[in-house]
Amino acid sequence: MNVALVHLATRETPEATLEAALALLEQAHRQGAEIAVLPELFPSVYRYEEAHKTPGVLSALAQFCKQSGLTVVAGVLEPHQDRYANRAQVIGPEGLRATYTKTHLIPAFNEPAHMTPGQDLVHLGLKGFKAGIAICFDLRFPELFRAYAVEGVDLFLIPSAWPMSRSYAWELFCKARAAENQAYLIAVNHAEDPFGAASLAIDPMGMEMLRLEAEGVGVVALDPSYPARLRQEFPVFPQRRPELYAGLLKSPVSK
């Protein structure tokens, strides 16, 4: 399966960003991509007043996917009741495939004050993979990725808006989440300040397959048989000791 990482800078308006995104998606399509991943909140970042334009953006993406046959994972900001939701929408040629709402909201960007967290993990079949969806700050919570892995997820798709100032942690988490779960990981970031950490494709051994540091598209080929083969040759999950991990279910203690 060929996956495109769309390392995109958000423009001054959602309309201008959409135009740039569609041009890069067309480039990805020409390069043989079957799946493409856009950044978190790609049309507007944290400009809440522009959230009402998201349906139009998603409609244009759906039309592109129908015409091209591409499946797109798009991070968007959407109104939700009297607040907002930070979501990854998976759109295929047949329409909407899945919706993941960010489950871990980041205080550094004041998300808890404006957004409602998601309550569900979301995975779906994509071209021979079982793909699990996460968003940016979720990377700091290994429990989420292990929960996916024990359900058979072997590909993580992660739209993100990660600051360059914390890029070391970003790369560490991306590689660790892939290696510890023996799964591919595709993490796609913004190209503009204050974000700008590299978009990354990581293999199930935690090795870097592709890095994008400037706006553009990179396409990487993933082997659906590799995670299962690795999990059989080097079994990790059967050695888990869930009876020792009950503390994971406790509320955190402040000291």
Coordinates of C-alpha atoms in Angstrom, one line a residue:
M1 CA 0.0 0.0 0.0
N2 CA 1.3 3.4 -1.0
V3 CA 0.7 6.2 1.6
A4 CA 1.3 9.9 1.0
L5 CA 2.4 12.2 3.8
V6 CA 1.2 15.7 2.9
H7 CA 3.5 18.2 4.8
L8 CA 1.3 21.3 4.5
A9 CA 1.4 24.9 5.8
T10 CA -1.9 26.4 6.8
R11 CA -2.7 29.6 4.9
E12 CA -4.5 32.7 6.0
T13 CA -7.9 31.3 5.1
P14 CA -9.4 27.7 4.9
E15 CA -10.1 28.3 1.2
A16 CA -6.5 29.1 0.4
T17 CA -5.3 26.1 2.5
L18 CA -7.8 23.8 0.7
E19 CA -6.5 24.9 -2.7
A20 CA -2.9 24.1 -1.6
A21 CA -4.0 20.8 -0.1
L22 CA -5.8 19.7 -3.2
A23 CA -2.8 20.5 -5.4
L24 CA -0.6 18.3 -3.1
L25 CA -3.2 15.6 -3.0
E26 CA -3.3 15.6 -6.8
Q27 CA 0.5 15.2 -6.8
A28 CA 0.2 12.3 -4.4
H29 CA -2.3 10.7 -6.6
R30 CA 0.0 11.0 -9.6
Q31 CA 2.8 9.4 -7.6
G32 CA 0.6 6.3 -7.0
A33 CA -0.6 7.0 -3.5
E34 CA -3.7 5.1 -2.3
I35 CA -4.0 6.8 1.1
A36 CA -3.0 10.3 2.0
V37 CA -2.7 11.9 5.4
L38 CA -3.1 15.7 6.0
P39 CA -2.1 17.5 9.3
E40 CA -4.2 18.1 12.4
L41 CA -6.7 21.0 12.0
F42 CA -5.2 21.6 8.6
P43 CA -7.6 24.2 7.2
S44 CA -7.6 26.6 10.1
V45 CA -5.4 25.4 13.0
Y46 CA -6.8 27.1 16.2
R47 CA -8.9 29.8 14.5
Y48 CA -12.2 28.8 16.0
E49 CA -14.1 31.4 14.2
E50 CA -13.4 29.5 10.9
A51 CA -14.8 26.2 12.1
H52 CA -18.0 26.8 10.3
K53 CA -16.1 26.5 7.0
T54 CA -15.1 22.9 7.7
P55 CA -18.2 21.3 6.0
G56 CA -17.2 23.0 2.8
V57 CA -13.7 21.8 3.0
L58 CA -14.8 18.2 3.7
S59 CA -17.2 18.3 0.8
A60 CA -14.4 19.4 -1.6
L61 CA -12.2 16.6 -0.2
A62 CA -15.0 14.0 -0.7
Q63 CA -15.4 15.1 -4.3
F64 CA -11.7 14.8 -4.9
C65 CA -11.6 11.3 -3.3
K66 CA -14.6 10.2 -5.4
Q67 CA -12.9 11.4 -8.6
S68 CA -9.4 10.1 -7.8
G69 CA -10.0 6.9 -5.9
L70 CA -7.8 8.2 -3.1
T71 CA -8.6 7.8 0.6
V72 CA -7.7 10.9 2.7
V73 CA -7.2 11.3 6.5
A74 CA -7.9 14.9 7.2
G75 CA -7.5 16.7 10.6
V76 CA -10.2 19.4 11.0
L77 CA -11.8 21.7 13.5
E78 CA -15.6 21.2 13.8
P79 CA -18.3 22.9 15.9
H80 CA -19.7 20.5 18.5
Q81 CA -22.7 21.5 20.5
D82 CA -21.6 24.7 22.2
R83 CA -17.9 23.9 21.9
Y84 CA -15.6 22.4 19.2
A85 CA -14.1 19.0 18.3
N86 CA -10.6 18.2 17.0
R87 CA -11.2 15.4 14.5
A88 CA -9.6 13.2 12.0
Q89 CA -12.0 12.4 9.2
V90 CA -11.3 9.4 6.9
I91 CA -12.8 10.0 3.5
G92 CA -12.7 7.4 0.7
P93 CA -14.0 7.3 -2.8
E94 CA -17.3 6.0 -1.4
G95 CA -17.6 8.9 1.2
L96 CA -16.9 9.1 4.9
R97 CA -15.3 6.0 6.3
A98 CA -14.6 6.9 9.9
T99 CA -14.4 9.8 12.3
Y100 CA -11.9 10.0 15.3
T101 CA -12.3 12.8 17.9
K102 CA -9.0 13.6 19.7
T103 CA -9.2 11.9 23.1
H104 CA -6.3 13.7 24.8
L105 CA -6.6 17.5 24.7
I106 CA -3.4 19.5 25.2
P107 CA -3.4 22.2 27.9
A108 CA -0.4 24.0 26.2
F109 CA -2.8 25.1 23.3
N110 CA -5.7 25.6 25.6
E111 CA -7.7 22.8 24.0
P112 CA -9.6 21.7 27.2
A113 CA -11.1 25.2 27.4
H114 CA -12.7 25.0 23.9
M115 CA -12.9 21.4 22.9
T116 CA -14.8 18.3 23.9
P117 CA -12.6 15.2 24.0
G118 CA -13.5 12.0 22.1
Q119 CA -14.7 9.0 24.0
D120 CA -13.8 6.2 21.5
L121 CA -10.9 4.7 19.7
V122 CA -11.4 4.2 16.0
H123 CA -9.9 1.7 13.7
L124 CA -10.8 0.5 10.2
G125 CA -9.6 -1.7 7.4
L126 CA -7.4 -0.1 4.8
K127 CA -5.8 -2.0 1.9
G128 CA -4.9 -5.1 4.0
F129 CA -4.1 -3.1 7.2
K130 CA -6.1 -2.5 10.3
A131 CA -5.5 1.2 10.8
G132 CA -5.9 3.0 14.1
I133 CA -6.4 6.8 14.2
A134 CA -4.8 9.2 16.7
I135 CA -4.0 12.9 16.8
C136 CA -0.8 14.6 17.9
F137 CA -0.8 14.9 21.7
D138 CA -2.2 11.3 21.8
L139 CA 1.4 10.2 21.1
R140 CA 2.2 11.0 24.8
F141 CA -0.2 8.2 25.9
P142 CA 1.2 4.8 25.1
E143 CA -1.8 3.1 26.6
L144 CA -3.9 4.3 23.6
F145 CA -1.5 2.7 21.1
R146 CA -1.2 -0.6 23.0
A147 CA -5.0 -0.7 23.2
Y148 CA -5.1 -0.5 19.4
A149 CA -2.3 -3.1 19.0
V150 CA -4.0 -5.8 21.2
E151 CA -7.0 -5.4 18.9
G152 CA -4.8 -6.2 15.9
V153 CA -4.1 -2.7 14.7
D154 CA -0.8 -2.7 12.6
L155 CA -0.8 0.8 11.2
F156 CA -1.2 4.1 13.1
L157 CA -2.2 7.2 11.2
I158 CA -1.6 10.5 13.1
P159 CA -2.5 14.0 11.8
S160 CA -0.5 16.4 14.0
A161 CA 0.4 20.0 14.8
W162 CA 3.6 19.5 16.8
P163 CA 5.9 22.4 17.6
M164 CA 9.5 22.4 16.3
S165 CA 10.6 23.4 19.8
R166 CA 9.6 19.9 21.0
S167 CA 10.7 18.0 17.9
Y168 CA 13.0 15.7 19.8
A169 CA 10.1 14.3 21.9
W170 CA 8.0 14.1 18.7
E171 CA 10.5 11.8 17.0
L172 CA 11.1 9.8 20.1
F173 CA 7.4 9.1 20.6
C174 CA 6.8 8.3 17.0
K175 CA 9.6 5.7 16.9
A176 CA 8.7 4.3 20.3
R177 CA 5.0 3.9 19.5
A178 CA 5.9 2.0 16.3
A179 CA 8.6 -0.2 17.7
E180 CA 6.9 -1.2 21.0
N181 CA 3.7 -2.2 19.1
Q182 CA 5.5 -3.6 16.0
A183 CA 3.3 -1.5 13.7
Y184 CA 3.8 1.1 11.0
L185 CA 3.3 4.7 12.0
I186 CA 2.5 7.7 9.7
A187 CA 2.6 11.0 11.5
V188 CA 2.0 14.1 9.4
N189 CA 2.7 17.6 10.7
H190 CA 2.3 21.3 9.7
A191 CA 5.0 23.0 7.7
E192 CA 4.6 26.4 9.3
D193 CA 5.7 28.0 12.6
P194 CA 5.2 27.5 15.4
F195 CA 4.8 23.9 14.4
G196 CA 7.1 22.5 11.8
A197 CA 8.4 19.2 13.3
A198 CA 9.2 16.8 10.5
S199 CA 6.4 14.5 9.1
L200 CA 7.6 10.9 9.6
A201 CA 6.9 7.4 8.3
I202 CA 8.2 4.8 10.7
D203 CA 8.4 1.0 10.2
P204 CA 7.4 -1.7 12.8
M205 CA 11.0 -1.8 14.0
G206 CA 11.0 1.9 14.8
M207 CA 13.2 2.8 11.8
E208 CA 12.6 5.9 9.8
M209 CA 11.4 5.3 6.3
L210 CA 10.6 8.8 5.2
R211 CA 11.1 12.4 6.5
L212 CA 9.6 15.6 5.2
E213 CA 10.9 18.9 6.6
A214 CA 9.6 21.3 3.9
E215 CA 6.1 21.7 2.4
G216 CA 5.5 18.9 -0.1
V217 CA 4.5 15.3 -0.5
G218 CA 6.3 12.1 0.1
V219 CA 5.0 8.6 -0.8
V220 CA 6.1 5.5 1.0
A221 CA 5.2 1.8 0.3
L222 CA 4.0 -0.3 3.3
D223 CA 3.9 -4.1 3.3
P224 CA 0.7 -5.4 5.0
S225 CA 2.4 -8.7 5.8
Y226 CA 5.3 -7.3 7.6
P227 CA 3.8 -6.4 11.0
A228 CA 2.2 -9.9 11.4
R229 CA 5.5 -11.6 10.3
L230 CA 7.5 -9.6 12.8
R231 CA 5.0 -10.2 15.6
Q232 CA 5.4 -14.0 14.9
E233 CA 9.1 -14.0 14.6
F234 CA 9.7 -11.8 17.6
P235 CA 6.7 -12.3 19.9
V236 CA 6.1 -9.5 22.4
F237 CA 2.4 -9.4 23.1
P238 CA 2.2 -13.0 24.5
Q239 CA 4.7 -11.9 27.2
R240 CA 2.5 -9.1 28.5
R241 CA 1.4 -9.4 32.2
P242 CA -1.9 -7.6 32.3
E243 CA -2.5 -8.6 35.9
L244 CA 0.4 -6.4 36.9
Y245 CA -0.9 -3.3 35.1
A246 CA -4.1 -2.7 37.1
G247 CA -2.7 0.6 38.2
L248 CA -3.2 2.0 34.7
L249 CA -6.9 2.2 35.5
K250 CA -6.4 4.3 38.6
S251 CA -6.9 8.1 38.7
P252 CA -3.5 10.0 38.8
V253 CA -2.1 11.0 42.1
S254 CA -0.9 14.6 42.5
K255 CA 2.1 15.1 44.7

